[in-house]
mmCIF file with all atom_site columns, C-alpha atoms in Angstrom:
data_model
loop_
_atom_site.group_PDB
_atom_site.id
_atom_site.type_symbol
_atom_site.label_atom_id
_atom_site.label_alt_id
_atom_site.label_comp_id
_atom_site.label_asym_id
_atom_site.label_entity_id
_atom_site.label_seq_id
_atom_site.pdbx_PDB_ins_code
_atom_site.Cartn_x
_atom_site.Cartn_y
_atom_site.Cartn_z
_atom_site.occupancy
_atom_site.B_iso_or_equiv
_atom_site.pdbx_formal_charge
_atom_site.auth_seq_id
_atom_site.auth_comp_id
_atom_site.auth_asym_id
_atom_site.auth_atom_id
_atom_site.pdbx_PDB_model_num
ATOM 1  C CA . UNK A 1 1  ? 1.013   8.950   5.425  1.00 0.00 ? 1  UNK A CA 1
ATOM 2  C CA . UNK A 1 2  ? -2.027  7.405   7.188  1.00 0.00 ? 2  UNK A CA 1
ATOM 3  C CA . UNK A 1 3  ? -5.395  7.744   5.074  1.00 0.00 ? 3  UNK A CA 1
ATOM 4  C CA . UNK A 1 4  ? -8.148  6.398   6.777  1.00 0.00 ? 4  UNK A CA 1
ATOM 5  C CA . UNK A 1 5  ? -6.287  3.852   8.361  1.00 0.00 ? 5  UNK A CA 1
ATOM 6  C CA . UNK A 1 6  ? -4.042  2.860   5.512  1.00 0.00 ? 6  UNK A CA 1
ATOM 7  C CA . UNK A 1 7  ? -0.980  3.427   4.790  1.00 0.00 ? 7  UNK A CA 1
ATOM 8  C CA . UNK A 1 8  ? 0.547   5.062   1.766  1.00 0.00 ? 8  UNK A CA 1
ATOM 9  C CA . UNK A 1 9  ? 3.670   6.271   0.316  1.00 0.00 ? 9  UNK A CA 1
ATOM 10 C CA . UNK A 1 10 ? 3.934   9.551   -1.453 1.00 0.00 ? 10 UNK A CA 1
ATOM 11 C CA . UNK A 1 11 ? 7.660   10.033  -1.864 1.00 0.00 ? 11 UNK A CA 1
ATOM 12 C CA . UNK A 1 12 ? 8.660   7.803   -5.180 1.00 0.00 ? 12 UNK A CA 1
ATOM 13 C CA . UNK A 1 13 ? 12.374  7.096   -3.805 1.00 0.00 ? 13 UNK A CA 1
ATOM 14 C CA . UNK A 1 14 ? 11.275  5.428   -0.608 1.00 0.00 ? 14 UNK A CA 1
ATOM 15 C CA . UNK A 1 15 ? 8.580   3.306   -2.477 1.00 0.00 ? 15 UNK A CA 1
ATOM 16 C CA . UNK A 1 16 ? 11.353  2.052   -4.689 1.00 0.00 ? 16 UNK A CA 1
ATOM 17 C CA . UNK A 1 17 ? 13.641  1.372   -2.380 1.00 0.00 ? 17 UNK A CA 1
ATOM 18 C CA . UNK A 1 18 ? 10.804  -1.166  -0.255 1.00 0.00 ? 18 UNK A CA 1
ATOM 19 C CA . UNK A 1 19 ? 10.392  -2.610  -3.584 1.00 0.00 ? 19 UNK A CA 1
ATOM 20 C CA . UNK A 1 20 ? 14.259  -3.048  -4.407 1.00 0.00 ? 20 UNK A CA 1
ATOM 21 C CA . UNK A 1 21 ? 15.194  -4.215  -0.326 1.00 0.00 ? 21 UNK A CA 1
ATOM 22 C CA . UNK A 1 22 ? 12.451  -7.066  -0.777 1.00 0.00 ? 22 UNK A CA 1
ATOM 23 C CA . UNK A 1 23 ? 13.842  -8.720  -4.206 1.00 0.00 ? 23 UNK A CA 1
ATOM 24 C CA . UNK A 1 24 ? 17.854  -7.816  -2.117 1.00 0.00 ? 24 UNK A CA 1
ATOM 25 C CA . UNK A 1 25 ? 16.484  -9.853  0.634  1.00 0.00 ? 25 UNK A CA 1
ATOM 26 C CA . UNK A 1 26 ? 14.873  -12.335 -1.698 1.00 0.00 ? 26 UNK A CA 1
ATOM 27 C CA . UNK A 1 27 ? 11.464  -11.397 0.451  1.00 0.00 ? 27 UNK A CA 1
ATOM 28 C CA . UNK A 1 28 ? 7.720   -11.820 -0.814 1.00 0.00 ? 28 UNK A CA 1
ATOM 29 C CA . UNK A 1 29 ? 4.931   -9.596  -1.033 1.00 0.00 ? 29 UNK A CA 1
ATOM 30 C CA . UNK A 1 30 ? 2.951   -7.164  -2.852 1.00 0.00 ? 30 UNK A CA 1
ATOM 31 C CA . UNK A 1 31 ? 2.440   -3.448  -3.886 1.00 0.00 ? 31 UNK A CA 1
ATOM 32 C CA . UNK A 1 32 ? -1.229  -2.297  -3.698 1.00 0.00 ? 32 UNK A CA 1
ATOM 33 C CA . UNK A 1 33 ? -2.217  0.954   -5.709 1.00 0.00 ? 33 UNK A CA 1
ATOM 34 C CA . UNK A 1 34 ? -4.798  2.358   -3.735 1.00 0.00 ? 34 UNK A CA 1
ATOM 35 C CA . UNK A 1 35 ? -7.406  4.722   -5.117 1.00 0.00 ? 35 UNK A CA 1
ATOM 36 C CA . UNK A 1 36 ? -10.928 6.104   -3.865 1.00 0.00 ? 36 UNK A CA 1
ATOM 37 C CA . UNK A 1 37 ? -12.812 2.635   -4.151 1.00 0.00 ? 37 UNK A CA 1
ATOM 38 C CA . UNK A 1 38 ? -9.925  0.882   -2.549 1.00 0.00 ? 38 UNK A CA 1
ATOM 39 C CA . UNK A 1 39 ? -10.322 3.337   0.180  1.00 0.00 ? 39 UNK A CA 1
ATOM 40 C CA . UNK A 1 40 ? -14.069 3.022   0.530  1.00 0.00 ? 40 UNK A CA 1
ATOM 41 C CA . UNK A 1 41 ? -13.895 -1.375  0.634  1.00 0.00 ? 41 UNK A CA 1
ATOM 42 C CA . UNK A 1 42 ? -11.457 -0.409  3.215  1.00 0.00 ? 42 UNK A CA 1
ATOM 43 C CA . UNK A 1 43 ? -13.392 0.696   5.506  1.00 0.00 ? 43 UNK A CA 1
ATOM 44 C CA . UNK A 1 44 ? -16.611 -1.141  5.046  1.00 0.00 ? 44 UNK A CA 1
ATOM 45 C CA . UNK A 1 45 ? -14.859 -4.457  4.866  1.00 0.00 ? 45 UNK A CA 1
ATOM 46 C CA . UNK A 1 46 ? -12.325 -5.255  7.648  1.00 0.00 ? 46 UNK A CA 1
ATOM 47 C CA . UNK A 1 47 ? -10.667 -8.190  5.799  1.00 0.00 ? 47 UNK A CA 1
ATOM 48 C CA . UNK A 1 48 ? -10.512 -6.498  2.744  1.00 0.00 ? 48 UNK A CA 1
ATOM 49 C CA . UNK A 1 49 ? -8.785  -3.354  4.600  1.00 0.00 ? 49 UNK A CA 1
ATOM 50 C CA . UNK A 1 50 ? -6.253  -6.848  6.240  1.00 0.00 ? 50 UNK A CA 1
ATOM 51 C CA . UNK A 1 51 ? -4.874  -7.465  2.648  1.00 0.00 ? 51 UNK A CA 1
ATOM 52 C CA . UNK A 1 52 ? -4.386  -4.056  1.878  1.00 0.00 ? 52 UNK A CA 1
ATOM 53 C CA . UNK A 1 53 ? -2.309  -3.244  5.408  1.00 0.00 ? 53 UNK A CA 1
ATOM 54 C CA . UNK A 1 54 ? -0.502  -6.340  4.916  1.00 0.00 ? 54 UNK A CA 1
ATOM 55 C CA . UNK A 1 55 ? 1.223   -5.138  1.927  1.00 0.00 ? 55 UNK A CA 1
ATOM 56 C CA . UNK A 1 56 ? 4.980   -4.609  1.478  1.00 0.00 ? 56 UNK A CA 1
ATOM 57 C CA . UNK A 1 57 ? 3.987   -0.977  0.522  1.00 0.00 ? 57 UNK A CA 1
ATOM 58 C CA . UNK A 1 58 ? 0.953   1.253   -1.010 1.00 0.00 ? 58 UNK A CA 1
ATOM 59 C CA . UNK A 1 59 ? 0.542   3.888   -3.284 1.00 0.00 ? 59 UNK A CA 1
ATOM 60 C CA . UNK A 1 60 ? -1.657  5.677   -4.232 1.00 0.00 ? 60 UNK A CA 1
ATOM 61 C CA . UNK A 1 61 ? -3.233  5.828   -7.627 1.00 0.00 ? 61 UNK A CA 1
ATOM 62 C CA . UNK A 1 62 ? -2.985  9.142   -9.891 1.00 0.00 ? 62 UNK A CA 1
ATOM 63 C CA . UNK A 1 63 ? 0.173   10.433  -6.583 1.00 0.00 ? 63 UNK A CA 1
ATOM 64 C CA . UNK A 1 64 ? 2.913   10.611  -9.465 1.00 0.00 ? 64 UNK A CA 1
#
């Protein structure tokens, strides 16, 4: 789901599975929880809002 031009991941079994295909594939990257402040430095700061698209997967904080 797109919020405010980042993406998240609701659904618990597809987050896992991102997380289990990278260590399979012996990949890199990282998992950012996203809440309302992420959200906000999102949008006021566009290279901020880079490191937070560029990760393997988000979630947000508080969706379990």
């Amino acid at each position: 789901m797109d919020v405010f031009n980042i993406k998240l991941e609701f659904n618990h079994k597809a987050l896992r599975q991102a997380i289990e295909h990278c260590v399979v594939e012996k990949g890199k990257g990282y998992v950012c929880v996203v809440d309302g402040t992420v959200l906000r430095m999102a949008q006021e700061d566009m290279d901020y809002r880079q490191i937070v698209c560029n990760a393997l997967t988000n979630t947000c904080d508080g969706s379990s």
